[in-house]
């Protein structure tokens, strides 16, 4: 029996081939990672997840995943940018690892990359406005740009922007999508929802997956159990109700299913879809596990200090045996003979790191 601890999808090539292989395997389960969840959200039609998936695929030179793997047509995006960004060199949006592209493809790729990034920030900040309970107001960065001075305010400090050419942004209402952007999102949304291969593979991820798994006295999950520095469980408030520890993981498991399987227009569908995006990059997301995702800063701010993402306190705490024992008890497992199997974080052997921690508990 095979356990997959998440992030089948990430920056590498051909996750659709990996999924084909996994779907032929005789016995397995999957603990979802944040990169899996953002693709699951995209398959369900969540617009911020779709923009993220398209942006990541362009950024890492993996457009063939969308076009060849899933039959998602990128021509509408290419057509849109040739009009909206025709005079913009989009230099800071160069693709990484794009050695297999010719000069014309690279030029077009940069424009497509910038266009989808701007759309992504618009729809993300609209979600943050809808959900004050996410406590992500500090990520409202398009609205924090001074479009006359060419600066952005981040955590109370002003930084110069590396690029101020925004043909699709109205400084008076920076989150408003243009007619062309709305149409593009509608087209992309239909493509993701009607991709037969993607829908089949995502259904498999649902049917064989969960946000955590208890198996043979092992507790398996991708990222973390969100913690405060003092070692207590951090609480997420949704609709006036607090979730933490195991109750949080069970609640998120239900919501991930609701996002995909609830009928369109039904009660709770939109809220569950928005939560899929929160799981991708929210500070208290157990599959992300950092205080913020600094994509905007990586693009637009030269000061590397703004690029830093701080890991959840869980990662310091989980190297202690007594802390791991408390987690095992929270999930109803015996302390003696049980283990936590944790994904998400690479173990760098060259730096002297070891995969076994907490006296063998982790």
XYZ file of C-alpha atoms in Angstrom:
362
model
C 0.000 0.000 0.000
C 1.373 3.393 -1.080
C 0.945 6.663 0.813
C 1.354 9.904 -1.203
C 2.013 12.829 1.149
C 0.893 15.544 -1.219
C 2.099 17.953 -3.907
C 1.701 15.624 -6.850
C 1.290 18.968 -8.605
C 4.078 21.509 -8.091
C 6.649 23.142 -10.368
C 7.829 20.005 -12.117
C 6.676 18.694 -15.497
C 3.837 16.284 -16.307
C 1.700 15.784 -13.165
C -0.938 14.352 -15.541
C 1.449 11.462 -16.307
C 2.055 10.920 -12.567
C -1.715 10.808 -12.048
C -2.108 8.284 -14.882
C 0.443 6.049 -13.167
C -1.124 6.438 -9.724
C -4.593 5.634 -11.065
C -3.270 2.247 -12.244
C -1.732 1.444 -8.830
C -3.474 -1.320 -6.877
C -3.656 0.295 -3.426
C -2.904 3.862 -2.292
C -4.082 6.942 -0.435
C -3.220 10.638 -0.834
C -2.818 13.361 1.801
C -3.528 16.558 -0.118
C -0.846 19.251 -0.384
C -1.461 22.926 -1.109
C -0.412 22.459 -4.756
C -2.949 19.635 -5.116
C -5.680 21.713 -3.450
C -5.144 24.695 -5.776
C -5.574 22.388 -8.806
C -8.649 20.801 -7.183
C -10.033 24.322 -6.665
C -9.287 25.177 -10.293
C -11.090 22.020 -11.460
C -14.100 23.124 -9.382
C -14.057 26.534 -11.142
C -12.598 28.745 -8.381
C -11.249 31.769 -10.277
C -8.274 32.647 -8.013
C -7.175 28.979 -8.098
C -7.467 28.957 -11.920
C -5.373 32.148 -12.231
C -2.781 30.682 -9.832
C -2.520 27.377 -11.712
C -2.197 29.126 -15.090
C 0.355 31.608 -13.663
C 2.476 28.854 -12.089
C 2.399 26.800 -15.293
C 3.608 29.777 -17.338
C 6.167 30.870 -14.726
C 7.911 27.483 -14.674
C 7.715 26.793 -18.403
C 5.012 24.130 -18.056
C 2.299 25.343 -20.421
C 2.256 21.889 -22.011
C 0.612 20.565 -18.795
C -2.407 22.762 -19.526
C -2.479 22.469 -23.299
C -1.269 18.927 -24.043
C -2.072 17.294 -20.696
C -5.515 18.748 -20.048
C -6.579 20.254 -23.375
C -6.990 23.727 -21.864
C -6.692 26.261 -24.681
C -4.285 29.152 -23.966
C -5.159 30.991 -27.196
C -7.734 33.282 -25.456
C -5.022 34.439 -23.008
C -2.481 34.912 -25.832
C -5.030 36.921 -27.859
C -5.921 39.056 -24.835
C -2.281 40.008 -24.070
C -1.447 40.917 -27.672
C -3.964 43.727 -27.308
C -3.744 44.686 -23.604
C 0.057 44.338 -23.178
C 1.260 44.787 -26.776
C 3.724 47.616 -25.935
C 4.868 46.219 -22.563
C 8.126 44.183 -22.574
C 7.035 42.605 -19.200
C 10.720 42.104 -18.330
C 10.212 41.116 -14.688
C 7.870 38.316 -15.756
C 10.515 36.173 -17.439
C 9.759 32.449 -17.217
C 11.965 30.145 -15.148
C 13.395 27.071 -16.834
C 12.008 28.097 -20.223
C 14.964 26.749 -22.199
C 12.644 24.864 -24.578
C 11.001 28.093 -25.845
C 12.135 30.257 -28.756
C 12.441 34.061 -28.499
C 8.915 34.765 -29.767
C 7.413 32.210 -27.365
C 9.367 33.754 -24.479
C 8.108 37.245 -25.351
C 4.533 36.019 -25.503
C 5.042 33.977 -22.306
C 6.153 37.081 -20.371
C 3.060 38.995 -21.450
C 0.770 36.081 -20.582
C 2.527 35.686 -17.233
C 1.992 39.342 -16.301
C -1.616 39.424 -17.481
C -2.664 36.389 -15.448
C -0.703 37.626 -12.391
C -2.606 40.940 -12.392
C -5.907 39.071 -12.739
C -4.830 36.731 -9.918
C -4.123 39.613 -7.518
C -7.461 41.253 -8.362
C -9.559 38.148 -7.690
C -7.500 37.185 -4.603
C -7.990 40.581 -2.996
C -11.714 40.393 -3.739
C -11.802 37.120 -1.731
C -9.942 38.808 1.155
C -12.550 41.595 1.130
C -15.365 39.027 1.234
C -13.800 37.131 4.137
C -12.508 39.320 6.985
C -12.291 36.104 9.056
C -9.282 35.075 6.908
C -7.352 37.963 8.554
C -5.427 38.642 5.335
C -5.909 42.416 5.000
C -2.107 42.817 4.907
C -2.168 40.980 1.540
C -4.327 43.705 -0.080
C -1.365 44.992 -2.069
C -2.929 46.212 -5.330
C -4.940 48.621 -3.185
C -1.743 49.543 -1.275
C 0.003 50.799 -4.452
C 0.345 54.571 -4.936
C -0.214 54.685 -8.694
C 1.140 58.238 -9.002
C 4.306 57.817 -6.911
C 5.031 54.280 -8.107
C 5.353 52.842 -4.595
C 3.606 50.209 -2.496
C 2.976 50.169 1.266
C 3.784 46.798 2.871
C 3.451 46.349 6.655
C 3.680 50.101 7.209
C 6.780 50.633 5.041
C 6.920 52.164 1.546
C 8.815 50.411 -1.252
C 9.412 51.446 -4.904
C 7.606 49.252 -7.448
C 9.752 47.523 -10.089
C 7.000 47.858 -12.710
C 4.179 50.415 -12.923
C 2.711 49.617 -16.328
C -0.843 48.473 -15.543
C -3.048 48.995 -18.603
C -5.892 46.937 -17.063
C -5.925 48.643 -13.641
C -8.091 51.647 -12.774
C -6.210 53.331 -9.847
C -9.557 54.494 -8.409
C -10.815 50.897 -8.292
C -7.776 48.617 -8.698
C -9.665 45.358 -8.071
C -12.210 45.850 -10.855
C -11.752 43.417 -13.736
C -11.898 44.873 -17.251
C -14.437 43.465 -19.689
C -11.610 41.549 -21.421
C -10.370 40.083 -18.126
C -13.886 38.972 -17.137
C -14.387 37.279 -20.501
C -10.978 35.591 -20.295
C -11.724 34.244 -16.800
C -15.119 32.973 -17.948
C -13.458 31.136 -20.867
C -10.698 29.662 -18.681
C -13.238 28.595 -16.063
C -15.252 26.706 -18.704
C -12.056 25.060 -20.035
C -11.026 23.785 -16.584
C -14.507 22.540 -15.726
C -14.913 20.779 -19.068
C -11.464 19.147 -19.235
C -12.355 15.458 -19.193
C -8.840 14.342 -18.213
C -8.499 16.884 -15.379
C -11.952 16.101 -13.966
C -11.280 12.347 -14.024
C -7.930 12.765 -12.255
C -9.267 15.231 -9.671
C -12.147 12.864 -8.840
C -9.516 10.184 -8.179
C -7.618 12.574 -5.856
C -10.898 13.126 -3.991
C -11.890 9.461 -3.795
C -8.444 8.333 -2.574
C -7.530 11.415 -0.545
C -8.033 13.476 2.563
C -6.381 16.252 4.500
C -5.016 13.655 6.947
C -5.072 9.887 7.478
C -4.756 7.588 10.489
C -3.324 4.257 9.314
C -1.650 1.440 11.296
C -0.978 3.762 14.286
C 0.479 6.370 11.954
C -0.847 9.927 11.602
C -0.141 11.125 8.048
C -0.554 14.648 6.673
C 1.131 16.966 4.206
C 1.963 20.172 6.070
C 1.242 20.982 9.696
C -1.351 21.346 12.426
C -1.506 25.164 12.800
C -0.022 26.193 16.173
C 0.703 29.309 18.207
C 4.209 29.968 19.537
C 3.148 28.888 23.052
C 2.361 25.375 21.759
C -1.434 25.693 21.778
C -3.544 24.982 18.708
C -4.271 28.030 16.555
C -7.961 28.701 15.906
C -9.632 29.542 12.586
C -12.994 31.316 12.934
C -15.528 30.511 10.192
C -19.101 31.815 10.496
C -18.540 32.610 14.153
C -17.351 29.094 15.016
C -13.747 28.272 15.976
C -11.892 25.221 14.648
C -8.520 23.900 15.857
C -6.482 20.706 15.907
C -8.428 17.679 14.727
C -11.739 19.589 14.501
C -10.072 21.999 12.044
C -8.760 19.156 9.872
C -12.183 17.432 9.842
C -13.963 20.701 9.008
C -11.551 21.475 6.138
C -11.942 17.939 4.801
C -15.722 18.469 4.542
C -15.311 21.901 2.945
C -12.873 20.631 0.307
C -15.517 18.064 -0.686
C -18.288 20.690 -0.639
C -16.289 22.930 -3.012
C -16.292 20.255 -5.690
C -19.438 18.200 -5.092
C -22.100 20.699 -3.951
C -24.332 21.741 -6.874
C -23.717 25.216 -8.322
C -25.743 27.886 -6.552
C -26.381 25.779 -3.438
C -25.861 27.111 0.098
C -22.216 27.041 1.152
C -20.782 26.346 -2.321
C -19.079 29.758 -2.823
C -17.760 29.785 0.735
C -16.226 26.333 0.260
C -14.699 27.388 -3.080
C -13.096 30.469 -1.486
C -11.696 28.266 1.285
C -9.893 26.184 -1.382
C -7.930 29.312 -2.262
C -7.294 30.051 1.444
C -5.865 26.536 1.860
C -3.384 27.309 -0.938
C -1.846 30.367 0.759
C -3.601 31.309 4.036
C -1.567 31.844 7.220
C -3.493 29.184 9.172
C -3.784 26.684 6.337
C -2.463 23.271 7.475
C -1.289 22.477 3.925
C 0.598 25.781 3.482
C 2.053 26.449 6.937
C 3.628 29.900 6.469
C 2.588 33.388 7.583
C 2.077 34.603 3.991
C 2.796 33.851 0.341
C 4.898 36.705 -1.043
C 4.211 36.259 -4.779
C 3.405 39.971 -5.241
C 6.667 41.029 -3.552
C 8.711 38.577 -5.641
C 7.384 40.244 -8.785
C 7.227 43.906 -7.850
C 9.532 44.691 -4.890
C 13.326 44.589 -5.135
C 13.959 44.495 -1.371
C 14.508 40.783 -0.607
C 13.470 41.301 3.032
C 9.863 41.551 1.794
C 10.128 38.119 0.138
C 10.533 36.262 3.442
C 7.870 33.720 4.410
C 7.918 32.633 8.076
C 7.112 28.993 8.859
C 4.304 28.161 11.306
C 5.547 27.564 14.905
C 4.543 23.913 14.397
C 7.844 23.270 12.616
C 9.910 24.247 15.669
C 7.585 22.469 18.091
C 7.287 19.200 16.174
C 10.926 18.200 16.768
C 10.000 17.597 20.457
C 8.757 14.165 21.443
C 6.246 15.384 24.039
C 4.666 17.701 21.450
C 4.272 14.824 18.961
C 2.681 12.706 21.722
C 0.123 15.464 22.291
C -0.706 15.531 18.580
C -1.143 11.741 18.488
C -3.545 11.962 21.444
C -5.487 14.772 19.700
C -6.109 12.402 16.777
C -7.026 9.466 19.018
C -3.849 7.412 18.491
C -1.921 5.605 21.260
C 1.267 7.424 22.261
C 3.302 4.211 22.431
C 4.240 2.803 19.036
C 2.567 5.544 16.953
C 4.289 7.913 14.532
C 3.600 11.122 12.624
C 4.491 10.972 8.925
C 4.901 14.536 7.647
C 5.252 15.791 4.034
C 5.724 19.300 2.581
C 9.203 20.189 3.873
C 12.278 18.878 2.016
C 14.969 17.241 4.162
C 18.352 18.665 3.138
C 20.840 15.890 3.862
C 23.720 18.075 2.589
C 22.961 20.530 5.419
C 23.109 17.750 7.992
C 19.321 17.453 8.344
C 17.756 14.086 9.127
C 14.269 12.861 8.216
C 13.626 11.208 11.601
C 12.938 13.687 14.415
C 11.457 13.886 17.918
C 13.163 10.718 19.144
C 11.672 8.722 16.273
C 8.092 9.989 16.731
C 8.156 12.227 13.611
